[in-house]
Coordinates of C-alpha atoms and ligand atoms in Angstrom, one line a residue:
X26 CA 38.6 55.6 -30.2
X27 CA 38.4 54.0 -33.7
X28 CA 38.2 50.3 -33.7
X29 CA 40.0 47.9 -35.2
X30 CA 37.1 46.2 -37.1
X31 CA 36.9 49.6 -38.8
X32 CA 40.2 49.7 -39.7
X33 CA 39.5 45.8 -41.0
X34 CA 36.7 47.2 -43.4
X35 CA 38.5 50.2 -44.7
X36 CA 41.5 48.3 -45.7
X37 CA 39.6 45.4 -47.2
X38 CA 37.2 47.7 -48.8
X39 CA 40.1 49.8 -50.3
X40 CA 42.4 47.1 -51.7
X41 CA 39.5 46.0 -54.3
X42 CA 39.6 49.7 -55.3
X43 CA 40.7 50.3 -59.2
X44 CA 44.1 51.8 -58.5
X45 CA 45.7 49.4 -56.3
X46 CA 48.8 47.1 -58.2
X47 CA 47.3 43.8 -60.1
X48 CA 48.0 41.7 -57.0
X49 CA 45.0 44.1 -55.0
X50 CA 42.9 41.5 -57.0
X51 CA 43.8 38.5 -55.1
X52 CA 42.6 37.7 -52.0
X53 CA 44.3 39.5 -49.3
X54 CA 45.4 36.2 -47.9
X55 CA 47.3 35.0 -51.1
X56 CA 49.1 38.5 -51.9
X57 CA 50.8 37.9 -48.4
X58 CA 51.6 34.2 -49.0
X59 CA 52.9 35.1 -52.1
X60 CA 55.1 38.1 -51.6
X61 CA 54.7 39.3 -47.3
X62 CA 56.7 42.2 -48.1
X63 CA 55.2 43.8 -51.1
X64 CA 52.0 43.0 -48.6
X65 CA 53.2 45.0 -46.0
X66 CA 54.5 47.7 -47.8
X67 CA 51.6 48.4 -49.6
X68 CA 49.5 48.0 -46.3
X69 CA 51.9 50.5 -44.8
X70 CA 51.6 53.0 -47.3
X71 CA 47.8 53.1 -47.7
X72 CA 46.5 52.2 -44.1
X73 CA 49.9 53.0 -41.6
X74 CA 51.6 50.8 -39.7
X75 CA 48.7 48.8 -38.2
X76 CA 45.6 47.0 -40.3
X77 CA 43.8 43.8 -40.0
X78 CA 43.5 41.5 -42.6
X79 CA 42.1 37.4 -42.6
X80 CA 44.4 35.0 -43.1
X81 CA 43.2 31.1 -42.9
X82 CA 40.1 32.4 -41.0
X83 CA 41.6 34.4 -38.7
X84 CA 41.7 37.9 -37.9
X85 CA 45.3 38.6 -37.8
X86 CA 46.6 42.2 -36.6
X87 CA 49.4 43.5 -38.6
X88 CA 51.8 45.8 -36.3
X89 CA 54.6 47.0 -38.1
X90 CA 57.9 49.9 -37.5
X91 CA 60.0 49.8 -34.8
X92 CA 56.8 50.7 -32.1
X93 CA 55.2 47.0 -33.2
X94 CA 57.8 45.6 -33.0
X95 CA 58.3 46.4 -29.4
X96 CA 54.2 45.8 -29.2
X97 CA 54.4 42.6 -30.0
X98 CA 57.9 41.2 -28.7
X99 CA 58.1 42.8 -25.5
X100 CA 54.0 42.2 -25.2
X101 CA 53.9 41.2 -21.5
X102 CA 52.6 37.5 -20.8
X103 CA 49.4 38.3 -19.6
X104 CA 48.6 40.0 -23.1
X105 CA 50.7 37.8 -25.6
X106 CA 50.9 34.4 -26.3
X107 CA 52.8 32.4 -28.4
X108 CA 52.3 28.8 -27.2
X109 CA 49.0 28.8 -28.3
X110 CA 49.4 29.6 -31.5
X111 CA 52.7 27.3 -32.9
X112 CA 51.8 24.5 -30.2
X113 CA 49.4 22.3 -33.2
X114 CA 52.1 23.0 -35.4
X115 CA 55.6 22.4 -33.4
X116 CA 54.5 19.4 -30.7
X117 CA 53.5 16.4 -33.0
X118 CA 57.0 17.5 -34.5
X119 CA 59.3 18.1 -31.3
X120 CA 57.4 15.7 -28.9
X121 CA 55.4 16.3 -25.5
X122 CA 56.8 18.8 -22.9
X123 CA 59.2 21.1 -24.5
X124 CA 59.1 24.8 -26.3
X125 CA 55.5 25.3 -26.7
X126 CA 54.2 22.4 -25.0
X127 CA 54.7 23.9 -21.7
X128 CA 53.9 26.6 -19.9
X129 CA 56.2 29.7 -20.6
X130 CA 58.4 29.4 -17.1
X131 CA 59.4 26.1 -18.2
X132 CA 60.5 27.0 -21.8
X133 CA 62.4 29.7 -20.2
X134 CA 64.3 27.2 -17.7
X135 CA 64.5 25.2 -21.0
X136 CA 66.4 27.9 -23.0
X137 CA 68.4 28.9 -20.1
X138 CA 70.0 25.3 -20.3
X139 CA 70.5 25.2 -24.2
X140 CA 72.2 28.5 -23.4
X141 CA 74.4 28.1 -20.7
X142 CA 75.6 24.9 -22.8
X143 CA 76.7 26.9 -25.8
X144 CA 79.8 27.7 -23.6
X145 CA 83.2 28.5 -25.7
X146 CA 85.1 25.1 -25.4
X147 CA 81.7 24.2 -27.1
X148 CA 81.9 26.7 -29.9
X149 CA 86.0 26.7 -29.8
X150 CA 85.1 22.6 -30.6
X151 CA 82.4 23.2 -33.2
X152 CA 84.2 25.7 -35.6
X153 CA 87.0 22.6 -36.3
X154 CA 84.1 20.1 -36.9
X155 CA 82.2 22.4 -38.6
X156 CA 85.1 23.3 -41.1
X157 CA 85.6 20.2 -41.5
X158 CA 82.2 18.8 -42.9
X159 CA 82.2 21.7 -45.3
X160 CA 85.6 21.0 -46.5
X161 CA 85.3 17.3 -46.6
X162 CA 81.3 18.4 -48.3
X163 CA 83.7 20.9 -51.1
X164 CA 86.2 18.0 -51.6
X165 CA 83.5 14.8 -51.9
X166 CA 80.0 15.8 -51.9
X167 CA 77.9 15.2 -54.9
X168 CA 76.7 18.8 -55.4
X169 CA 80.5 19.7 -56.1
X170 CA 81.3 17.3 -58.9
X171 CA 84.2 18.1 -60.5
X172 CA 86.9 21.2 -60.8
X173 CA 84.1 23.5 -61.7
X174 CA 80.6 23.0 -62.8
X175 CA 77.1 24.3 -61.6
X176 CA 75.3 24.1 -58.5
X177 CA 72.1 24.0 -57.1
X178 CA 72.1 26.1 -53.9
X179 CA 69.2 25.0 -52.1
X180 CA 69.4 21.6 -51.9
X181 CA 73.4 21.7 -51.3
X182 CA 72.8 24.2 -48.1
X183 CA 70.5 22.0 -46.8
X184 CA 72.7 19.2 -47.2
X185 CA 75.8 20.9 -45.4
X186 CA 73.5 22.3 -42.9
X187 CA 72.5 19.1 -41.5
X188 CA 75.9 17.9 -41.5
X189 CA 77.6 20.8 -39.2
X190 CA 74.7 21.0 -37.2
X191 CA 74.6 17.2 -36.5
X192 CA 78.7 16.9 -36.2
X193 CA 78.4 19.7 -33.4
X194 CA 75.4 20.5 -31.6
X195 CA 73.9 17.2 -32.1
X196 CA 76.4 15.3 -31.6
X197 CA 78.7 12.3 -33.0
X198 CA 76.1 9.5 -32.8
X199 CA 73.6 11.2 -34.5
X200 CA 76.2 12.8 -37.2
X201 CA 76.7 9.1 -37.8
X202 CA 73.2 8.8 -38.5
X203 CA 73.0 11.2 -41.2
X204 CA 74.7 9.1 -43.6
X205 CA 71.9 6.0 -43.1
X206 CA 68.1 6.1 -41.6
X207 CA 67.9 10.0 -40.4
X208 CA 68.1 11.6 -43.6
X209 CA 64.4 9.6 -44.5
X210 CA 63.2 10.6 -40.7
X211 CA 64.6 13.9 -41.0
X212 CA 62.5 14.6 -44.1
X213 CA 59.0 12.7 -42.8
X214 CA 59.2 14.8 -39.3
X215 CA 59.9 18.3 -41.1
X216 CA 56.6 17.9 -43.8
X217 CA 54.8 18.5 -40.3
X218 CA 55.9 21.6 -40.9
X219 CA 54.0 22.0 -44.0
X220 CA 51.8 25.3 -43.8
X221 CA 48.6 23.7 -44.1
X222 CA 49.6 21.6 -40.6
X223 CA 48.4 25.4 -39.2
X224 CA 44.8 23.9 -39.5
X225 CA 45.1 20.4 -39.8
X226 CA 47.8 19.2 -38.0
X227 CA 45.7 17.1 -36.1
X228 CA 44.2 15.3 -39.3
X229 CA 45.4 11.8 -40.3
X230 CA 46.5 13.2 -43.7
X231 CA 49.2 10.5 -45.2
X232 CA 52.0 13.4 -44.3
X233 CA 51.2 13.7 -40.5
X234 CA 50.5 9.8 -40.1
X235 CA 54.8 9.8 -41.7
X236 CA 55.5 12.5 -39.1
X237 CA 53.9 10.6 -35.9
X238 CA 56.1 7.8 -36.9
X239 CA 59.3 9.4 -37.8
X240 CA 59.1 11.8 -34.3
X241 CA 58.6 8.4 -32.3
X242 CA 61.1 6.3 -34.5
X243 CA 63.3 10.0 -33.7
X244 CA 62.9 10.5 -30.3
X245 CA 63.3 6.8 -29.4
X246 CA 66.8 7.0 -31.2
X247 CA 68.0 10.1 -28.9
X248 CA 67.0 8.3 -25.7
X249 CA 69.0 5.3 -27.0
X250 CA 72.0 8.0 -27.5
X251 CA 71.4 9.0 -24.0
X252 CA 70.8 5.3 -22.4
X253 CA 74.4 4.4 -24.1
X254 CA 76.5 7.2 -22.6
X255 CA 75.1 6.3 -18.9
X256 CA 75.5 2.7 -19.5
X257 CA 78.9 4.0 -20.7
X258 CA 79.8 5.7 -17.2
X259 CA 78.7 8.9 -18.7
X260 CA 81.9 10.2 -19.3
X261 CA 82.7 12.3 -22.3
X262 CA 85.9 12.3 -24.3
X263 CA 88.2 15.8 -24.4
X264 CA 86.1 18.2 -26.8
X265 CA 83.0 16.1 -26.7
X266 CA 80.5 19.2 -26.3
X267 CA 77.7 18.6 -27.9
X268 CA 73.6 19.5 -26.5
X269 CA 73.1 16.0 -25.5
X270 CA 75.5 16.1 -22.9
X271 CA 75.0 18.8 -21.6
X272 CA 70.6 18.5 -21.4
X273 CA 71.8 15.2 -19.6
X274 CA 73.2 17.0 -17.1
X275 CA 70.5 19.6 -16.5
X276 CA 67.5 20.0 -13.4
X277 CA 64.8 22.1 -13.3
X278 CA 64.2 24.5 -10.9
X279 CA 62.1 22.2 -9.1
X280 CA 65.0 19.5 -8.7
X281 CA 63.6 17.4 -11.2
X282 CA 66.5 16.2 -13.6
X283 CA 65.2 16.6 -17.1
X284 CA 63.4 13.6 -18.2
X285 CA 65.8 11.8 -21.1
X286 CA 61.9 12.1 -23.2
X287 CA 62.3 15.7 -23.0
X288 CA 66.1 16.1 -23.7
X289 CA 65.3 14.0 -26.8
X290 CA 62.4 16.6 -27.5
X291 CA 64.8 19.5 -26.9
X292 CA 67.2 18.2 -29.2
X293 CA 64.9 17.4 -32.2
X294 CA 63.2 21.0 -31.9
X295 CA 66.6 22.6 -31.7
X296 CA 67.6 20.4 -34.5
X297 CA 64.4 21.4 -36.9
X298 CA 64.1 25.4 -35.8
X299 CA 68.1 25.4 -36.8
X300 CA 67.9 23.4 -39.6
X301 CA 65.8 25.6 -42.3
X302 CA 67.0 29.2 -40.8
X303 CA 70.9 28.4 -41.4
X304 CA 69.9 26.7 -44.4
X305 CA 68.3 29.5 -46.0
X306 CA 71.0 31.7 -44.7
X307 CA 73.6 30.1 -46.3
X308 CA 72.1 30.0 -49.5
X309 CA 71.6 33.4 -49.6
X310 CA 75.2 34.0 -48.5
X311 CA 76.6 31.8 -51.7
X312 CA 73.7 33.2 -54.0
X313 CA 74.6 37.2 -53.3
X314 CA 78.6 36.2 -53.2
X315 CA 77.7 34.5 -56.8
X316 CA 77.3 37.9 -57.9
X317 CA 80.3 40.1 -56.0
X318 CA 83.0 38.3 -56.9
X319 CA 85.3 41.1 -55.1
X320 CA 83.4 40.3 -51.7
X321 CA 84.5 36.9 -52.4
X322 CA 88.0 38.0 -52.5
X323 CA 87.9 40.8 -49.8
X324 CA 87.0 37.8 -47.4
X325 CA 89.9 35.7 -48.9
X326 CA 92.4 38.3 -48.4
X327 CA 90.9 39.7 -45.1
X328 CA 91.6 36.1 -44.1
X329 CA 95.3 36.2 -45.7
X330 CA 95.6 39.4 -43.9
X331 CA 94.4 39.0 -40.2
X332 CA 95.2 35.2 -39.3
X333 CA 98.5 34.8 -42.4
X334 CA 99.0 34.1 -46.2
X335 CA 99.2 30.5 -45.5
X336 CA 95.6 30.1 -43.9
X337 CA 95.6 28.7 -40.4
X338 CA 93.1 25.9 -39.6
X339 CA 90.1 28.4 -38.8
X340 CA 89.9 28.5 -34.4
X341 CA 86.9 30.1 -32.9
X342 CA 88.8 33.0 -31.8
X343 CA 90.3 33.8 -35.6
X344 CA 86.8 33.8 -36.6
X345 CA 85.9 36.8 -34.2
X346 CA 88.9 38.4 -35.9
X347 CA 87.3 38.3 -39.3
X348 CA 85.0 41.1 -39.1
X349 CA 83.9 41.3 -43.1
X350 CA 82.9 37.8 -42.8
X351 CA 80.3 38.4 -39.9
X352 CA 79.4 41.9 -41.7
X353 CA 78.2 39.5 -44.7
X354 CA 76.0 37.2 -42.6
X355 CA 74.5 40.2 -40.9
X356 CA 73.6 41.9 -44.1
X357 CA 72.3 38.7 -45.6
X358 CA 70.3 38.8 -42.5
X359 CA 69.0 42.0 -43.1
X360 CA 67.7 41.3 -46.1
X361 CA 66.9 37.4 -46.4
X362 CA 66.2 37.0 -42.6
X363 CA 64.3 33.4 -43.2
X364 CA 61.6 33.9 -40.8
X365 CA 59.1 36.8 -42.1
X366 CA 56.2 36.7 -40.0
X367 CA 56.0 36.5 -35.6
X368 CA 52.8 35.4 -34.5
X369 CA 51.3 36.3 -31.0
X370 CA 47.6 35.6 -29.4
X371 CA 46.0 38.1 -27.5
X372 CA 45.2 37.4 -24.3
X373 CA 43.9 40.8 -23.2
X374 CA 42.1 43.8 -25.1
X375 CA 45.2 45.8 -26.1
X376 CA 45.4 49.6 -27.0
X377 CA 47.5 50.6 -29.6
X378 CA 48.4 54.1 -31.0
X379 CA 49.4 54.1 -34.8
X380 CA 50.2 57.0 -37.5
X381 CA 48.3 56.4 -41.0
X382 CA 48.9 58.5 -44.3
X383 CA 46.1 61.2 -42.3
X384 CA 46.1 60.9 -39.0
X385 CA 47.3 59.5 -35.4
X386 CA 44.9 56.8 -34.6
X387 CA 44.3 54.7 -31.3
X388 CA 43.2 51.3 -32.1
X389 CA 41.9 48.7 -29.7
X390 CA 42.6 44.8 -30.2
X391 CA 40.7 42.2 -29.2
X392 CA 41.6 38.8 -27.7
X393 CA 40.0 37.1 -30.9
X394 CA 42.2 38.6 -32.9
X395 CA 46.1 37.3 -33.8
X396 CA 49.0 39.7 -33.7
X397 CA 51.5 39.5 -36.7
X398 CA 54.8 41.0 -36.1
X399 CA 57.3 42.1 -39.7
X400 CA 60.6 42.8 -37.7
X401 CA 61.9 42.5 -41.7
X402 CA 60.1 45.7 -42.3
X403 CA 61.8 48.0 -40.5
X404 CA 64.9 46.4 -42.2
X405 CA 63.9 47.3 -45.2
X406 CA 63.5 50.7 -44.6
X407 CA 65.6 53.7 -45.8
X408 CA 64.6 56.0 -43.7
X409 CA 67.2 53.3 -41.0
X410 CA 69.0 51.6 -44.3
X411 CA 69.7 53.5 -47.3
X412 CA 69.0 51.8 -50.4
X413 CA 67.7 49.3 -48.6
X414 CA 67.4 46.3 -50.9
X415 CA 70.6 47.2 -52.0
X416 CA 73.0 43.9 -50.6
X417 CA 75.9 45.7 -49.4
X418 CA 77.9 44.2 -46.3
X419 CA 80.3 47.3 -46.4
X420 CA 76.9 49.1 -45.0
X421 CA 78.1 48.0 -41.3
X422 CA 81.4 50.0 -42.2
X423 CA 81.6 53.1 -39.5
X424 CA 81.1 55.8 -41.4
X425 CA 79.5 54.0 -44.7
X426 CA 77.7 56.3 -47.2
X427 CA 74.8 53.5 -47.0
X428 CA 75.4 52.8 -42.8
X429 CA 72.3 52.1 -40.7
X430 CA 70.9 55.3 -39.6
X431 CA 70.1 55.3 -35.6
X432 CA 67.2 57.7 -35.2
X433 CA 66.2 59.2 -32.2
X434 CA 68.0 57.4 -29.0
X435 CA 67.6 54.1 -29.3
X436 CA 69.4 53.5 -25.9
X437 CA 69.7 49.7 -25.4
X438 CA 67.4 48.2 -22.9
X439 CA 68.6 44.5 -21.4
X440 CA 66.3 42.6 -19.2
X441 CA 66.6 38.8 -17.8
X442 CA 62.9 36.5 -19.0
X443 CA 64.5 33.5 -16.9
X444 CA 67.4 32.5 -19.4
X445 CA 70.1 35.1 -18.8
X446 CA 70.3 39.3 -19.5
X447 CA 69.3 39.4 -23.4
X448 CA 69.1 43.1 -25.1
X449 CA 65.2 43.8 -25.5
X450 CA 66.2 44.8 -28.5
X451 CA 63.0 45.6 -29.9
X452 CA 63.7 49.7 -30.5
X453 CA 66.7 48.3 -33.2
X454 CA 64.9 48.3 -36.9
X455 CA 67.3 45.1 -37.1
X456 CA 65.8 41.9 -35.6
X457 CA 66.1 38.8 -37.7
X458 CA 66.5 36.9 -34.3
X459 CA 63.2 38.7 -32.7
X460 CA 63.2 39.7 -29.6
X461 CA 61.9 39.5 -25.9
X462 CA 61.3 36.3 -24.3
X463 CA 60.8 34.1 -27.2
X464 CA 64.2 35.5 -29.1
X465 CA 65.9 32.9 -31.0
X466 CA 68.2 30.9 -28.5
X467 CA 70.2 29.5 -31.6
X468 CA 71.9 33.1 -32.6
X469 CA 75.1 32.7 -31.6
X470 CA 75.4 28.9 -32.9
X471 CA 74.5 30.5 -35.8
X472 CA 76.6 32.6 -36.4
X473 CA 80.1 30.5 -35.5
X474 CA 78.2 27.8 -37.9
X475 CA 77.1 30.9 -40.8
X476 CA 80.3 32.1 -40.3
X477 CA 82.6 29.1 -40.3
X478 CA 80.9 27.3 -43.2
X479 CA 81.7 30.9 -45.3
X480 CA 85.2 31.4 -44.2
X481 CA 85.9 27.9 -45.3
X482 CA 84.0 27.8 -48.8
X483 CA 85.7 31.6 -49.3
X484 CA 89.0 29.3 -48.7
X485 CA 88.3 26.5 -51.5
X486 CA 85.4 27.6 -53.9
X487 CA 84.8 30.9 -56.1
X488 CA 81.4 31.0 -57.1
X489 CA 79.6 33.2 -60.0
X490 CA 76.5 33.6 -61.4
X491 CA 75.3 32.5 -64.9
X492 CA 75.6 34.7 -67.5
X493 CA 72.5 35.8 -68.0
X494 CA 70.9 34.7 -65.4
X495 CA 69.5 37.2 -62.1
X496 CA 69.4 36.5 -58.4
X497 CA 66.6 33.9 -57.9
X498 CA 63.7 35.7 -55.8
X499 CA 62.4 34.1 -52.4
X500 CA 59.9 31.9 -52.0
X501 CA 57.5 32.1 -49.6
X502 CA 55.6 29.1 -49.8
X503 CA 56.5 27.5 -47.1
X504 CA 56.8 28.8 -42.8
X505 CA 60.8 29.5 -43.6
X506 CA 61.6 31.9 -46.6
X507 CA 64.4 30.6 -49.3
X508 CA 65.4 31.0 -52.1
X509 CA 63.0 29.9 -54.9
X510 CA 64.6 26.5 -56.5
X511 CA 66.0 26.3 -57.9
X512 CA 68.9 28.8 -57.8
X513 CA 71.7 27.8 -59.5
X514 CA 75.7 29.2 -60.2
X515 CA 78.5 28.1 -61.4
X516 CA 81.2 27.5 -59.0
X517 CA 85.2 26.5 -59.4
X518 CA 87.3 25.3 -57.1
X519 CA 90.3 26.9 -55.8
X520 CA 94.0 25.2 -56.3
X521 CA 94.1 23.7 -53.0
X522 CA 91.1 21.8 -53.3
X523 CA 92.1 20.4 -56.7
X524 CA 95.2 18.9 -55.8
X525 CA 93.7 17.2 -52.6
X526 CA 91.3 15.7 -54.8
Ligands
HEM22 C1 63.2 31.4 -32.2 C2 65.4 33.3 -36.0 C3 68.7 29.8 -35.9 C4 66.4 27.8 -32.1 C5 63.5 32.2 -33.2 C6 62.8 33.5 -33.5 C7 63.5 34.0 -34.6 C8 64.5 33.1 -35.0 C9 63.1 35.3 -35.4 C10 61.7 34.1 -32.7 C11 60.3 33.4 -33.1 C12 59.2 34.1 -32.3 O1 59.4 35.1 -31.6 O2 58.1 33.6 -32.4 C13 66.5 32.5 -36.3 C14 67.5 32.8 -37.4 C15 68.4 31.8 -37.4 C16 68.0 30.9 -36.3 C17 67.4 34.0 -38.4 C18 69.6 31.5 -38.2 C19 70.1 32.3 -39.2 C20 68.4 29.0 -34.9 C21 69.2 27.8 -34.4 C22 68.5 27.3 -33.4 C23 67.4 28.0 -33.1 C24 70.5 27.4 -35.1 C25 68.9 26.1 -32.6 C26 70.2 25.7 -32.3 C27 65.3 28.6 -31.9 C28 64.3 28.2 -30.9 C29 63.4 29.3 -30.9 C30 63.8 30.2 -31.9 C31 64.3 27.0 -30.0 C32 62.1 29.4 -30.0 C33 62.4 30.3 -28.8 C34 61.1 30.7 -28.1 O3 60.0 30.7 -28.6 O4 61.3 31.2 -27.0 N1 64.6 32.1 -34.1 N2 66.9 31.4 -35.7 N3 67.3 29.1 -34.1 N4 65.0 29.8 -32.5 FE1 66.0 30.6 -34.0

């Protein structure tokens, strides 16, 4: 049985060899901050699909292809740990006793609620308010000055994001909010998130003294929310179907109701983990239509096609209709997914078997060592994705020269972790929203709010990249990938948005 400290040495040993590419001359640790993929990849190619590297002092356990992924994901508690890991980083941001602040039965209960409230009056309510921010955000926002022009991506998506996110999920009040003291609050909670807060998130650097503050001044503003709609009666207008309401309403197993502390928690961490994911995502999505202007008008004419020429208010149920629309979120997925790296603890010595360029090797993992999963990886490979970094939403086509490949019988497997049947999942090479117990909870918000914001900017704004100019890269720099800023096009807007203006 070879260990994994061996493995350690050979690959550390190895990548200051003469042959490796320039970046084999940085510190292992900075080649994956800078570029994880090109990381992995070479990794993969010289060592197999498992190898050990240090990363901010730790010894962190790389397990990559479809196998790891399934190592990792579906890892059984006893063996895998998550809460220990993020819990330094996420609680000073979300607040006490929620996500990883908990023990894992009680985030389970926690994302069964969030769950059961994304019910379809909710969505069938969002994907009007969401259409509306981003048509009212085309027609008046600052970033789309003028007819036509240029526009910075980044900073726009993020924008836009916060608006549909806080117009639906979040709620009216704290929509309201945007426009005054959130925005600053907003911005002082997520620099908790900055990647040095791994290690120091306990120090009283002058960004997390701004981020105690803003999460109290935060929090303190949700339970006022909630204080106001019991004082009100607690009734809720017709279509009022936002996460507050519904956490309000929620009791743990136990038969405790859920503290209004926690449901303001709940609804700051769904708030932030939403926030830079979509955001990314939708930058992505207007950076890679920038440079297919015939996607742009596929979607317009699928559109025309499936719900009529004169463009029906967009419905939750049209949306499911418009199946090129979702096939470009999925493929931007595939290839900008914005979280790159899982991280596990191990809890128990774990065994696992691995292929390298020679041989078939059994590696054993110990508990001071941290587990990495790359479900991004197996996305990018051809032997499941031909051409792989080739951005192509036609790929999901039946029949596509370019279609995901299913090798083998990847038969789905669905279990229930204590919030509802989810697909394990982990045997698909596809996984931007993980898998197992700890998958994202947000998906399906995400995609009526990915999918709605794109319908309606395919509906009011062509967009094009410079002359000249490439598709920005990603940068890595920070715990959510996105595109490096910044990333500008140009972008015109279509005849009904002129004459409204
Ligand atoms: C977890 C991806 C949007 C809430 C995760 C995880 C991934 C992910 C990969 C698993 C992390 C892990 O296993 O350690 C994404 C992507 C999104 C997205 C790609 C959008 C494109 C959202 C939204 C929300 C959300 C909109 C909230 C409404 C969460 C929460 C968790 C999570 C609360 C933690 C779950 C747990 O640890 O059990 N997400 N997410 N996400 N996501 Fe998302």
């Amino acid at each position: 049985m070879e260990l994994v400290s061996s493995a350690w040495k050979h690959a550390s040993a190895s990548m200051l060899g003469k042959n490796l590419k320039w970046r084999a001359n940085f510190p292992l640790r900075i080649w994956y901050g800078m570029d994880p993929f090109d990381f992995f990849f070479a990794c993969k190619e010289k060592y197999g699909d498992v190898f050990t590297f240090i990363l901010l002092g730790r010894r962190v356990t790389v397990c990559l292809g479809t196998k790891g992924n399934e190592f990792i994901l579906n890892g059984k508690l006893k063996d895998v740990n998550a809460e220990e890991i993020y819990t330094g980083l996420t609680t000073p941001v979300f607040g006490e006793g929620v996500v990883y602040d908990c023990p894992n039965a009680k985030l389970m209960e926690q994302k069964k609620f969030v769950k059961f409230g994304l019910t379809m009056e909710a969505f069938q309510s969002y994907v009007d308010l969401i259409s509306s921010e981003t048509q009212s955000f085309v027609a008046k926002g600052k970033p789309f000055h003028g007819d036509s022009g240029t526009i910075d991506i980044v900073p726009a998506m993020a924008e836009l994001t916060i608006y549909t996110a806080s117009r639906s999920l979040q709620g009216p009040e704290v929509r309201a909010k945007f426009d005054s003291t959130f925005a600053d609050l907003y911005h002082d909670l997520d620099m908790g998130f900055s990647p040095i807060n791994f290690m120091l998130s306990w120090f009283p650097l002058p960004h997390n003294r701004k981020r105690d503050i803003a999460q109290k001044k935060m929090a303190d503003t949700y339970m006022e929310i909630i204080k106001a709609r019991r004082a009100a009666g607690g009734k809720r207008d017709k279509g009022e179907e936002d996460m507050i309401w519904n956490l309000m309403a929620c009791v743990y197993k136990d038969g405790t109701p859920v503290p209004d502390k926690e449901v303001a928690h709940m609804m700051i961490a769904l708030l932030m983990a939403g926030q830079h994911s979509s955001s990314s995502t939708s930058s992505w999505i207007l950076l890679r239509l920038a440079t297919r202007p015939d996607i742009q008008e596929e979607l317009l004419d699928e559109q025309k096609r499936v719900l009529g020429e004169d463009l029906p208010p967009l419905t939750y149920d049209n949306l499911q209709k418009l199946t090129l629309n979702a096939k470009v979120v999925k493929e931007t997925l595939r290839i900008h997914a914005p979280i790159h790296s899982i991280l596990r603890k191990v809890k128990s010595p774990l065994t696992i078997v691995a292929n390298t360029p020679e041989a078939t090797n059994t590696y054993q993992i110990p508990t001071t060592h941290t587990l990495m999963s790359a479900p991004g990886v197996t996305s990018r490979e051809p032997e499941f994705f031909p051409e792989p970094m080739k951005w192509e939403p036609h790929r999901w086509d039946e029949g596509h020269p370019l279609a995901y490949t299913r090798l083998g019988t990847d038969q789905e497997e669905f279990e229930d972790y204590g919030y509802g049947m989810i697909s394990k999942g982990a045997s698909s090479p596809y996984l931007p929203f993980g898998a197992g117990r700890h998958r994202c909870i947000g998906e399906q918000f995400a995609y009526v709010q990915l999918g709605t914001v794109l319908a309606t900017m395919v509906r009011h704004v062509k967009f094009r990249q410079i002359e000249g100019k490439q598709l920005v890269p990603t940068d890595y720099s920070s715990l959510f990938s996105r595109p490096m800023a910044p990333a500008v096009v140009e972008f015109e807007k279509r005849k009904s948005v002129k004459e409204k203006n």
